[in-house]
Coordinates of C-alpha atoms in Angstrom, one line a residue:
M171 CA 22.2 -14.9 -3.6
Q172 CA 23.3 -15.6 -7.2
L173 CA 22.3 -12.5 -9.2
P174 CA 22.1 -12.9 -13.0
S175 CA 25.0 -11.9 -14.8
D176 CA 23.1 -9.8 -16.9
F177 CA 21.6 -7.7 -14.2
I178 CA 25.7 -7.4 -12.7
R179 CA 26.5 -5.7 -16.0
Q180 CA 23.4 -3.7 -16.2
M181 CA 24.2 -2.4 -12.9
E182 CA 28.0 -1.8 -13.3
A183 CA 27.1 0.2 -16.3
Q184 CA 24.5 2.3 -14.7
M185 CA 26.0 2.7 -11.6
P186 CA 28.9 4.7 -10.0
P187 CA 31.2 1.9 -8.3
D188 CA 31.0 2.7 -5.0
L189 CA 27.0 2.9 -5.2
W190 CA 27.1 -0.7 -7.0
H191 CA 29.5 -1.8 -4.2
D192 CA 26.7 -0.4 -1.4
L193 CA 24.0 -2.2 -3.3
Q194 CA 25.9 -5.4 -3.2
E195 CA 26.5 -5.5 0.4
G196 CA 22.7 -4.6 1.0
L197 CA 21.4 -7.6 -1.1
A198 CA 23.6 -10.0 1.1
Q199 CA 21.8 -8.6 4.4
E200 CA 18.8 -9.6 5.9
P201 CA 15.6 -7.6 4.8
A202 CA 14.3 -5.2 7.3
V203 CA 10.9 -5.6 8.8
S204 CA 8.5 -2.8 9.3
I205 CA 4.7 -1.8 9.9
R206 CA 2.2 0.7 9.5
V207 CA 0.2 1.4 12.3
N208 CA -3.6 2.3 11.1
P209 CA -4.2 5.7 12.8
S210 CA -7.7 5.5 12.7
K211 CA -7.6 2.6 14.8
I212 CA -4.9 2.8 17.1
N213 CA -3.5 5.9 19.4
L214 CA 0.6 6.1 19.5
E215 CA 0.7 7.2 22.4
D216 CA -1.0 4.3 23.9
W217 CA 0.2 1.7 22.0
Q218 CA 3.3 -0.4 22.8
I219 CA 5.0 -1.8 20.5
P220 CA 7.6 -4.2 22.4
L221 CA 9.7 -5.1 18.9
A222 CA 10.1 -1.6 17.7
D223 CA 13.6 -0.6 16.5
G224 CA 12.9 2.8 15.3
R225 CA 10.7 5.1 13.4
V226 CA 10.6 5.0 9.6
P227 CA 11.5 8.5 9.5
W228 CA 9.8 9.4 6.5
C229 CA 6.6 8.0 7.6
E230 CA 4.9 9.1 10.9
Y231 CA 3.0 5.7 11.5
G232 CA 6.1 3.9 10.1
Y233 CA 8.3 1.6 12.3
Y234 CA 10.9 -1.3 12.2
L235 CA 11.0 -4.3 13.9
S236 CA 13.6 -5.9 15.4
S237 CA 12.8 -9.3 14.0
R238 CA 9.7 -11.2 12.0
P239 CA 7.2 -12.1 14.3
A240 CA 4.4 -14.8 12.9
F241 CA 2.0 -12.0 11.9
T242 CA -0.8 -14.3 10.8
F243 CA -1.4 -15.6 14.3
D244 CA -1.9 -11.7 15.4
P245 CA -5.6 -11.1 15.5
L246 CA -4.5 -7.0 15.4
L247 CA -3.1 -7.5 12.3
H248 CA -6.4 -9.2 10.7
A249 CA -8.9 -6.2 12.6
G250 CA -6.6 -3.4 10.5
A251 CA -4.6 -2.2 13.5
Y252 CA -1.6 -2.3 11.0
Y253 CA -0.2 -3.4 7.8
V254 CA 2.8 -5.1 7.2
Q255 CA 5.0 -2.9 4.7
D256 CA 8.4 -2.2 3.2
A257 CA 9.7 0.9 4.6
S258 CA 10.6 2.4 1.3
S259 CA 7.4 2.0 0.0
M260 CA 6.2 4.2 3.0
F261 CA 8.0 7.3 1.6
L262 CA 4.5 7.7 -0.7
H263 CA 3.3 9.1 2.7
H264 CA 5.7 11.9 2.8
V265 CA 5.5 12.6 -1.1
L266 CA 1.2 12.6 -0.4
R267 CA 1.7 15.2 2.1
E268 CA 4.0 17.5 -0.2
I269 CA 1.3 16.9 -2.8
L270 CA -1.3 18.2 -0.7
R271 CA 0.6 21.0 0.3
G272 CA 1.3 22.0 -3.4
A273 CA -2.4 21.2 -4.1
G274 CA -3.9 23.6 -1.6
V275 CA -5.6 21.4 0.8
R276 CA -6.7 22.1 3.8
G277 CA -4.8 21.3 6.9
Y278 CA -1.8 21.9 4.4
G279 CA -2.1 25.6 3.9
G280 CA -4.9 25.8 1.8
T281 CA -8.9 25.4 1.8
R282 CA -9.6 22.6 -0.2
N283 CA -11.2 19.0 1.4
A284 CA -12.6 16.7 -1.3
L285 CA -10.0 14.8 -3.7
R286 CA -10.4 12.4 -6.0
V287 CA -7.8 10.0 -6.3
L288 CA -6.7 6.7 -8.2
D289 CA -4.6 4.0 -7.5
L290 CA -4.3 2.3 -10.9
C291 CA -2.4 -0.9 -9.8
A292 CA -3.1 -1.1 -6.4
A293 CA -2.8 -4.9 -5.0
P294 CA -1.8 -5.8 -2.4
G295 CA -3.0 -2.7 -1.2
G296 CA -0.1 -1.2 1.1
K297 CA 0.1 2.0 -0.7
S298 CA -3.4 2.5 -1.2
T299 CA -4.2 2.1 2.9
L300 CA -1.6 4.7 3.3
M301 CA -2.6 7.1 0.7
R302 CA -6.3 6.4 2.4
S303 CA -4.9 7.5 5.8
V304 CA -3.4 10.6 4.7
L305 CA -6.0 11.7 2.4
P306 CA -9.0 14.6 4.0
E307 CA -11.6 12.6 5.3
E308 CA -13.9 14.1 2.2
S309 CA -11.7 12.6 -0.5
V310 CA -12.5 9.4 -2.8
L311 CA -10.2 6.9 -3.1
I312 CA -10.4 4.5 -5.9
S313 CA -8.2 1.7 -5.9
N314 CA -8.0 -0.7 -8.7
E315 CA -6.5 -4.2 -9.5
P316 CA -6.9 -5.5 -13.3
M317 CA -5.8 -9.0 -12.0
R318 CA -9.1 -10.6 -10.7
N319 CA -7.2 -13.0 -8.0
R320 CA -5.1 -10.4 -6.8
Y321 CA -8.2 -8.0 -6.8
Q322 CA -9.4 -10.2 -3.9
V323 CA -6.7 -9.6 -1.7
L324 CA -6.7 -5.9 -2.4
R325 CA -10.5 -5.6 -1.4
E326 CA -10.0 -7.4 1.8
N327 CA -6.9 -5.4 3.3
V328 CA -9.2 -2.1 2.0
M329 CA -12.0 -3.6 4.1
K330 CA -9.7 -4.4 7.0
W331 CA -8.4 -0.8 7.1
G332 CA -11.7 0.2 7.7
Y333 CA -11.8 4.0 5.8
P334 CA -15.5 5.0 4.2
R335 CA -14.9 6.9 0.6
H336 CA -12.7 3.7 -0.6
E337 CA -13.6 1.8 -3.4
V338 CA -12.2 -1.2 -5.0
T339 CA -12.6 -1.7 -8.9
N340 CA -11.4 -4.6 -10.9
L341 CA -10.6 -2.9 -14.5
Y342 CA -8.0 -1.9 -16.8
P343 CA -6.6 1.2 -17.3
K344 CA -8.2 2.0 -20.5
D345 CA -11.2 1.3 -18.7
F346 CA -10.5 4.3 -16.4
S347 CA -9.9 6.6 -19.7
R348 CA -13.0 5.5 -21.8
S349 CA -14.9 6.7 -18.9
K350 CA -13.8 10.4 -19.0
E351 CA -13.2 10.4 -15.5
K352 CA -10.7 13.0 -14.0
F353 CA -8.7 12.5 -10.9
D354 CA -6.6 15.0 -8.9
I355 CA -3.8 12.6 -8.3
I356 CA -3.2 9.3 -9.7
L357 CA -0.9 6.8 -8.4
A358 CA 0.8 4.0 -10.9
D359 CA 2.9 2.0 -9.0
V360 CA 3.4 -0.1 -12.4
P361 CA 4.2 -3.6 -13.2
C362 CA 7.9 -3.9 -13.4
S363 CA 11.1 -6.5 -13.3
G364 CA 11.2 -6.6 -9.6
E365 CA 15.3 -5.7 -9.3
G366 CA 14.1 -3.9 -5.7
M367 CA 12.7 -7.5 -4.5
F368 CA 15.7 -9.7 -5.1
R369 CA 16.8 -9.6 -1.3
K370 CA 13.3 -10.5 -0.4
D371 CA 11.9 -12.9 -3.1
E372 CA 14.3 -15.3 -4.7
A373 CA 11.4 -15.9 -7.3
A374 CA 12.2 -12.5 -8.7
I375 CA 15.6 -13.3 -9.3
G376 CA 14.7 -16.4 -11.7
E377 CA 12.1 -14.4 -13.1
W378 CA 14.5 -11.7 -14.1
S379 CA 15.6 -11.0 -17.7
L380 CA 16.7 -8.3 -19.9
Q381 CA 13.6 -9.1 -22.0
K382 CA 11.6 -8.7 -19.2
V383 CA 13.0 -5.2 -18.6
E384 CA 12.1 -4.4 -21.8
Q385 CA 8.7 -5.5 -22.0
C386 CA 8.1 -4.2 -18.8
Q387 CA 9.0 -0.4 -19.9
Q388 CA 6.6 -0.8 -22.5
L389 CA 3.6 -1.8 -20.6
Q390 CA 4.9 0.9 -18.2
R391 CA 4.2 3.8 -20.7
D392 CA 1.0 2.0 -21.9
I393 CA -0.4 2.0 -18.5
V394 CA 0.9 5.7 -17.8
S395 CA -0.6 7.3 -21.3
E396 CA -4.2 5.9 -20.0
A397 CA -3.5 7.2 -16.8
W398 CA -2.5 10.6 -18.3
K399 CA -6.1 10.8 -20.0
C400 CA -7.8 10.7 -16.5
L401 CA -5.6 13.1 -14.9
R402 CA -7.4 17.1 -14.6
P403 CA -5.2 19.7 -15.8
G404 CA -3.2 20.7 -12.8
G405 CA -3.4 17.1 -11.5
Y406 CA -0.2 14.9 -10.3
L407 CA 0.9 11.7 -11.2
I408 CA 3.0 9.6 -8.5
Y409 CA 5.5 7.0 -11.0
S410 CA 6.7 4.5 -9.3
T411 CA 8.1 0.9 -9.3
C412 CA 10.1 -1.4 -7.3
T413 CA 13.1 -2.0 -9.9
L414 CA 16.4 -0.6 -10.0
N415 CA 17.2 0.4 -13.7
T416 CA 17.0 3.3 -15.6
R417 CA 15.0 1.8 -18.4
E418 CA 12.1 1.4 -16.1
N419 CA 12.5 4.4 -14.3
E420 CA 14.5 7.7 -15.5
E421 CA 13.8 6.7 -19.1
N422 CA 10.2 6.3 -18.5
V423 CA 10.0 9.8 -16.5
R424 CA 11.9 11.5 -19.3
W425 CA 9.6 9.9 -21.8
I426 CA 6.5 11.6 -19.5
R427 CA 8.1 14.7 -19.7
E428 CA 8.9 14.9 -23.4
E429 CA 6.0 13.3 -24.7
L430 CA 3.4 14.4 -22.6
E431 CA 4.9 17.1 -21.6
G432 CA 4.7 16.6 -17.9
E433 CA 6.6 18.7 -14.8
V434 CA 9.0 16.6 -12.9
L435 CA 8.5 18.1 -9.4
P436 CA 11.1 18.1 -6.7
I437 CA 9.9 16.8 -3.2
P438 CA 12.1 17.7 -0.2
T439 CA 14.4 15.2 1.7
E440 CA 16.9 14.7 4.4
A441 CA 20.3 13.9 2.9
E442 CA 20.5 11.1 6.3
W443 CA 17.7 9.4 4.9
G444 CA 19.9 8.0 2.0
I445 CA 17.9 8.4 -1.1
T446 CA 19.7 8.2 -4.7
G447 CA 19.3 10.6 -7.7
S448 CA 19.1 10.1 -11.3
L449 CA 21.2 7.8 -12.3
L450 CA 20.5 8.7 -16.2
P451 CA 23.2 10.5 -17.6
D452 CA 22.2 14.4 -18.8
F453 CA 19.2 13.7 -16.8
N454 CA 18.5 15.9 -13.9
A455 CA 15.2 15.8 -12.8
P456 CA 14.4 15.1 -9.0
V457 CA 13.5 11.1 -8.7
Y458 CA 13.8 9.0 -5.8
R459 CA 15.6 6.0 -5.8
F460 CA 15.8 3.6 -2.3
L461 CA 18.5 1.0 -2.7
P462 CA 19.4 -1.6 0.1
G463 CA 22.7 -0.9 1.4
R464 CA 21.8 2.9 1.3
T465 CA 18.6 3.2 2.7
R466 CA 17.0 0.6 5.3
G467 CA 14.3 -1.0 3.2
E468 CA 13.8 -2.9 0.2
G469 CA 14.3 -1.1 -3.8
L470 CA 12.0 1.2 -5.0
F471 CA 12.2 4.3 -7.6
M472 CA 9.5 7.2 -7.6
A473 CA 8.5 10.6 -8.9
V474 CA 6.3 13.3 -8.9
V475 CA 4.9 14.4 -12.0
R476 CA 2.3 17.2 -12.5
K477 CA 0.2 17.9 -15.6
R478 CA 0.3 21.2 -17.1
G479 CA -2.9 23.5 -17.1
Y480 CA -5.3 24.4 -14.6
G481 CA -8.3 22.4 -13.3
G482 CA -10.1 24.3 -11.0
T483 CA -10.8 23.3 -7.6
E484 CA -14.4 22.3 -8.1
A485 CA -15.8 18.8 -6.1
R486 CA -18.1 18.2 -9.2
G487 CA -18.7 14.6 -9.4
Y488 CA -17.1 13.5 -5.8
E489 CA -20.6 13.4 -4.2
K490 CA -21.7 10.5 -6.6
C491 CA -18.3 8.8 -6.3
A492 CA -18.3 8.6 -2.6
K493 CA -22.1 7.2 -2.5
R494 CA -20.7 4.0 -4.4
A495 CA -17.4 3.8 -2.3
E496 CA -19.1 3.1 0.7
Y497 CA -17.4 -0.8 0.9
S498 CA -18.3 -1.0 4.6
D499 CA -21.9 -1.1 4.7
K500 CA -21.5 -4.3 2.2
S501 CA -19.1 -5.8 4.2
K502 CA -19.5 -8.8 7.5
L503 CA -16.7 -7.3 8.7
V504 CA -18.3 -4.2 9.8
P505 CA -21.8 -4.8 10.6
P506 CA -25.0 -2.5 9.6
C507 CA -26.6 -0.5 12.5
P508 CA -29.0 -2.7 14.3
R509 CA -32.3 -0.6 15.6
T510 CA -31.2 -2.1 19.1
P511 CA -27.4 -1.2 19.2
V512 CA -25.9 -4.4 20.7
P513 CA -22.6 -4.2 22.6
P514 CA -19.7 -6.1 20.9
I515 CA -18.1 -9.2 22.4
N516 CA -14.6 -9.1 23.1
L517 CA -12.7 -12.3 22.5
D518 CA -9.3 -13.9 24.7
Y519 CA -6.5 -14.6 22.2
Q520 CA -7.4 -18.5 21.4
T521 CA -10.7 -17.6 20.9
A522 CA -10.2 -15.2 18.6
I523 CA -7.6 -17.2 16.9
K524 CA -10.5 -19.9 16.6
Y525 CA -12.8 -17.4 15.1
L526 CA -10.0 -16.2 12.1
R527 CA -9.9 -20.1 11.8
R528 CA -13.6 -19.7 10.8
E529 CA -14.2 -22.2 13.6
A530 CA -17.5 -22.3 15.8
I531 CA -16.6 -20.4 19.0
V532 CA -18.8 -20.1 22.6
L533 CA -19.6 -16.9 23.6
P534 CA -20.1 -15.9 27.3
P535 CA -23.6 -16.9 28.5
E536 CA -24.6 -13.1 28.9
A537 CA -24.0 -12.5 25.3
P538 CA -27.1 -11.7 23.4
R539 CA -28.7 -14.1 20.7
G540 CA -28.6 -13.6 16.9
I541 CA -26.2 -11.5 15.2
V542 CA -23.4 -9.9 17.4
T543 CA -19.4 -8.3 16.3
V544 CA -16.4 -9.9 17.9
T545 CA -13.8 -7.8 18.9
Y546 CA -10.0 -8.3 20.2
Q547 CA -8.6 -5.8 22.3
G548 CA -11.6 -3.6 21.3
L549 CA -11.6 -3.9 17.5
P550 CA -14.0 -5.5 15.5
L551 CA -13.0 -8.8 13.9
G552 CA -16.3 -9.8 11.9
Q553 CA -19.6 -11.3 13.1
C554 CA -21.1 -14.3 14.1
K555 CA -24.5 -15.6 14.8
N556 CA -25.0 -16.5 18.8
I557 CA -27.3 -19.5 19.1
G558 CA -26.8 -19.9 22.7
N559 CA -24.4 -23.1 22.8
R560 CA -22.5 -22.2 20.1
A561 CA -22.0 -19.1 17.5
N562 CA -22.0 -19.9 14.0
N563 CA -19.0 -18.0 12.1
L564 CA -19.7 -15.5 10.0
Y565 CA -16.1 -14.7 9.2
P566 CA -15.5 -14.9 5.4
K567 CA -14.3 -18.0 4.5
E568 CA -11.8 -16.6 1.7
W569 CA -10.1 -14.6 5.0
R570 CA -10.1 -17.7 7.4
I571 CA -6.4 -18.4 8.6
K572 CA -5.6 -21.7 6.9
S573 CA -2.5 -23.1 9.2
T574 CA -2.8 -24.6 12.5
H575 CA 0.0 -24.3 14.1
I576 CA 0.3 -21.2 16.9
P577 CA 3.7 -20.4 17.5
E578 CA 5.2 -20.7 21.1
Y579 CA 5.6 -16.6 21.1
E580 CA 1.9 -15.7 21.0
E581 CA 2.2 -13.9 24.2
I582 CA 4.2 -11.4 22.3
L583 CA 2.0 -11.0 19.4
K584 CA -0.8 -10.1 21.6
R585 CA 0.8 -6.9 22.5
I586 CA 2.4 -6.2 19.2

């Protein structure tokens, strides 16, 4: 890996020699592979993960894998049984649980149930699906993505994850601030220069420059300024990037503290997690940096800032928001309830792959005619219309598997 010379000089100026040495060694290693299980669809006590190589310590649903299988050809992935996510990003699980304790949510030492939460820059959906798994059931999560093509990917992943009260929007941050809506928690996983992805995505190296760092810093402040208007007094902003430099990280958190008068909150962690704190001189606020070579995952930065004041705990507006957030009612993936319930049809591996390619399939002779739900290992994949000699595939065209190659180790994938 050939790192940009300006990046090397930047890191050498910002990091102690031993930390920079560890980062260089980490960037030369293969990226870790990890998945996060969907607790609403998978029983962790019963599910066997043959490639499992340890738990992600800061996320109870996270697992490292010893190698990277061809996830595309695992029907369970398409059924929303798990999400392929970098382990560092799963730190959000730990952060959110600590915030819920501080917010007095039921199950975390308090009495409040419903929260209104916004993921402002949510595509492709890893952090959003994680948040929905942790938030109380009565809460509403709005996952937003300004870019239309990325919004489509986000919507697919949210729908497959399968939780109610989870809305997907295609808006700009200023649209939310103009709406006057207020949220209890906002995740601003802002666009960044992508230094934490160098090991995983070589294209990020070619796109990096000092000019891009400066442009990203200003864009990040613009996004946070709009998000701050949408945060109720006493609410929590989770600021996150996948980059390493202090310009986009500590300097922005300091700016939020000084210009917006936010309170930077500590999050308890364990020393063995290998998290690095602030690298900015004279700035000792609690921030959390994951570095390849120090932590088992990609580069990540996160901080939690509370808006001063007290906004109360009333759930006004939540019911209205929840009603428009029921995406499952609009999805072919989850069928409407028929007057006479039709048992789902479970598919074997080969037929499931054909279905996910959006090919016509043949169902068992005893399968009822009409619209039926097909499953794999008991989890819904979608719908088809059974006409007897074949079943017309109703799987969304834009979701289909385009590759025609099935790897030889498909039997392993059947159990992942």
